[in-house]
Structures are given as C-alpha cells and as structure tokens.
PDB file of C-alpha atoms in Angstrom:
ATOM      1  CA  UNK A   1      17.577   5.627  -9.630  1.00  0.00           C
ATOM      2  CA  UNK A   2      14.281   7.486  -9.931  1.00  0.00           C
ATOM      3  CA  UNK A   3      12.973   9.708  -7.136  1.00  0.00           C
ATOM      4  CA  UNK A   4       9.920   8.085  -5.425  1.00  0.00           C
ATOM      5  CA  UNK A   5       6.915  10.167  -4.120  1.00  0.00           C
ATOM      6  CA  UNK A   6       6.949  10.273  -0.394  1.00  0.00           C
ATOM      7  CA  UNK A   7       3.463   9.791   1.243  1.00  0.00           C
ATOM      8  CA  UNK A   8       2.974  12.043   4.153  1.00  0.00           C
ATOM      9  CA  UNK A   9       0.252  12.121   6.877  1.00  0.00           C
ATOM     10  CA  UNK A  10      -2.111  14.314   4.664  1.00  0.00           C
ATOM     11  CA  UNK A  11      -1.832  12.073   1.593  1.00  0.00           C
ATOM     12  CA  UNK A  12      -4.624   9.667   0.753  1.00  0.00           C
ATOM     13  CA  UNK A  13      -4.452   6.676  -1.454  1.00  0.00           C
ATOM     14  CA  UNK A  14      -6.574   4.734  -3.800  1.00  0.00           C
ATOM     15  CA  UNK A  15      -5.713   1.270  -5.041  1.00  0.00           C
ATOM     16  CA  UNK A  16      -7.452  -1.278  -7.130  1.00  0.00           C
ATOM     17  CA  UNK A  17      -5.528  -3.870  -5.433  1.00  0.00           C
ATOM     18  CA  UNK A  18      -3.382  -4.874  -8.186  1.00  0.00           C
ATOM     19  CA  UNK A  19       0.427  -3.988  -8.600  1.00  0.00           C
ATOM     20  CA  UNK A  20       1.663  -0.514  -7.799  1.00  0.00           C
ATOM     21  CA  UNK A  21       0.356   0.686 -11.125  1.00  0.00           C
ATOM     22  CA  UNK A  22      -3.297   0.390  -9.754  1.00  0.00           C
ATOM     23  CA  UNK A  23      -2.373   2.925  -6.943  1.00  0.00           C
ATOM     24  CA  UNK A  24      -2.977   6.669  -6.983  1.00  0.00           C
ATOM     25  CA  UNK A  25      -1.829   8.785  -4.100  1.00  0.00           C
ATOM     26  CA  UNK A  26      -3.570  12.217  -3.710  1.00  0.00           C
ATOM     27  CA  UNK A  27      -3.755  15.269  -1.555  1.00  0.00           C
ATOM     28  CA  UNK A  28      -6.290  17.998  -1.380  1.00  0.00           C
ATOM     29  CA  UNK A  29      -4.843  21.321  -0.214  1.00  0.00           C
ATOM     30  CA  UNK A  30      -5.407  25.003  -0.813  1.00  0.00           C
ATOM     31  CA  UNK A  31      -7.996  24.372  -3.489  1.00  0.00           C
ATOM     32  CA  UNK A  32      -5.691  22.021  -5.488  1.00  0.00           C
ATOM     33  CA  UNK A  33      -5.445  18.277  -5.798  1.00  0.00           C
ATOM     34  CA  UNK A  34      -1.962  16.909  -6.219  1.00  0.00           C
ATOM     35  CA  UNK A  35      -1.737  13.335  -7.227  1.00  0.00           C
ATOM     36  CA  UNK A  36       0.948  10.719  -8.061  1.00  0.00           C
ATOM     37  CA  UNK A  37       0.817   7.646 -10.117  1.00  0.00           C
ATOM     38  CA  UNK A  38       3.161   5.378 -12.070  1.00  0.00           C
ATOM     39  CA  UNK A  39       2.888   4.172 -15.601  1.00  0.00           C
ATOM     40  CA  UNK A  40       4.776   1.697 -17.712  1.00  0.00           C
ATOM     41  CA  UNK A  41       6.069   3.405 -20.861  1.00  0.00           C
ATOM     42  CA  UNK A  42       7.322   1.359 -23.731  1.00  0.00           C
ATOM     43  CA  UNK A  43       9.162  -1.795 -22.690  1.00  0.00           C
ATOM     44  CA  UNK A  44       9.627  -0.780 -19.085  1.00  0.00           C
ATOM     45  CA  UNK A  45       9.198  -3.391 -16.436  1.00  0.00           C
ATOM     46  CA  UNK A  46       6.478  -2.780 -13.833  1.00  0.00           C
ATOM     47  CA  UNK A  47       9.283  -2.262 -11.120  1.00  0.00           C
ATOM     48  CA  UNK A  48      10.790   0.531 -13.333  1.00  0.00           C
ATOM     49  CA  UNK A  49       7.481   2.197 -14.168  1.00  0.00           C
ATOM     50  CA  UNK A  50       7.845   5.988 -14.712  1.00  0.00           C
ATOM     51  CA  UNK A  51       6.431   8.046 -11.817  1.00  0.00           C
ATOM     52  CA  UNK A  52       4.092  11.105 -12.613  1.00  0.00           C
ATOM     53  CA  UNK A  53       3.196  13.898 -10.117  1.00  0.00           C
ATOM     54  CA  UNK A  54       0.550  16.449 -11.175  1.00  0.00           C
ATOM     55  CA  UNK A  55      -1.377  19.178  -9.602  1.00  0.00           C
ATOM     56  CA  UNK A  56      -4.924  20.322 -10.725  1.00  0.00           C
ATOM     57  CA  UNK A  57      -7.213  22.960  -9.294  1.00  0.00           C
ATOM     58  CA  UNK A  58     -10.194  21.230  -7.438  1.00  0.00           C
ATOM     59  CA  UNK A  59     -12.634  23.596  -9.062  1.00  0.00           C
ATOM     60  CA  UNK A  60     -11.511  22.619 -12.646  1.00  0.00           C
ATOM     61  CA  UNK A  61     -12.070  18.929 -11.705  1.00  0.00           C
ATOM     62  CA  UNK A  62     -15.470  19.718 -10.335  1.00  0.00           C
ATOM     63  CA  UNK A  63     -16.241  21.897 -13.474  1.00  0.00           C
ATOM     64  CA  UNK A  64     -15.123  19.032 -15.947  1.00  0.00           C
ATOM     65  CA  UNK A  65     -16.309  15.871 -14.060  1.00  0.00           C
ATOM     66  CA  UNK A  66     -19.199  16.949 -11.807  1.00  0.00           C
ATOM     67  CA  UNK A  67     -20.728  19.804 -13.705  1.00  0.00           C
ATOM     68  CA  UNK A  68     -24.046  18.441 -14.703  1.00  0.00           C
ATOM     69  CA  UNK A  69     -26.731  16.142 -13.338  1.00  0.00           C
ATOM     70  CA  UNK A  70     -25.499  13.051 -15.404  1.00  0.00           C
ATOM     71  CA  UNK A  71     -22.023  13.455 -14.358  1.00  0.00           C
ATOM     72  CA  UNK A  72     -22.965  13.906 -10.689  1.00  0.00           C
ATOM     73  CA  UNK A  73     -25.078  10.717 -10.765  1.00  0.00           C
ATOM     74  CA  UNK A  74     -22.232   8.767 -12.275  1.00  0.00           C
ATOM     75  CA  UNK A  75     -19.540  10.014  -9.977  1.00  0.00           C
ATOM     76  CA  UNK A  76     -21.761   9.656  -6.943  1.00  0.00           C
ATOM     77  CA  UNK A  77     -22.503   5.880  -7.913  1.00  0.00           C
ATOM     78  CA  UNK A  78     -18.824   5.316  -8.286  1.00  0.00           C
ATOM     79  CA  UNK A  79     -18.085   6.856  -4.874  1.00  0.00           C
ATOM     80  CA  UNK A  80     -20.734   4.853  -3.258  1.00  0.00           C
ATOM     81  CA  UNK A  81     -19.274   1.721  -4.662  1.00  0.00           C
ATOM     82  CA  UNK A  82     -15.735   2.579  -3.404  1.00  0.00           C
ATOM     83  CA  UNK A  83     -17.026   3.380  -0.021  1.00  0.00           C
ATOM     84  CA  UNK A  84     -18.723   0.043   0.168  1.00  0.00           C
ATOM     85  CA  UNK A  85     -15.620  -1.833  -0.963  1.00  0.00           C
ATOM     86  CA  UNK A  86     -13.684   0.058   1.574  1.00  0.00           C
ATOM     87  CA  UNK A  87     -15.969  -0.936   4.422  1.00  0.00           C
ATOM     88  CA  UNK A  88     -15.561  -4.595   3.543  1.00  0.00           C
ATOM     89  CA  UNK A  89     -11.750  -4.576   3.845  1.00  0.00           C
TER      90      UNK A  89
END
C-alpha cells in the first residue's frame, strides 16, 4: 500500500473537479512551494495512481513563469478565471 499525502491546516488545494488526478495539494512555506499530485503510470488504475511530492523554490517559479510582461498577463488572466470559478461554487 502506498503512503498517501496528509493534508494539514496550511495546505491548499486546487481541483479541476475531475477524479483525484485533477487535484494538486500545495503549501507555501519558508520561500518554497511543496506540492503533491498523483499520476497514472503505464497500466495503473486511477485508484492506484502513483503519488508525487515535490518542493521548488518560490523565486524559481516566479523567475520561470512570471518573469516578463507576457507571462504575467497570461498568469494573471488564469488566476482571475480561477477566482471567478471559486466564487461561483
């Protein structure tokens, strides 16, 4: 049996309202973003999806995905869309 990631009070989640494969759990702490997701590998069933837990520096994410005007515009538009969808639920 695989160890499952335990969500604590400081963990946020994002879901695309699909199966569990559409969920990402994340926490921002001490300049890092730790995140957890599951992915089907090979012929695995969704229920047996492989869990992944990774940590990345927040400054590296900003540098890679929010470093120029075009990226900022694209990310800001996506965030606004997510906020609107969240408000409707």
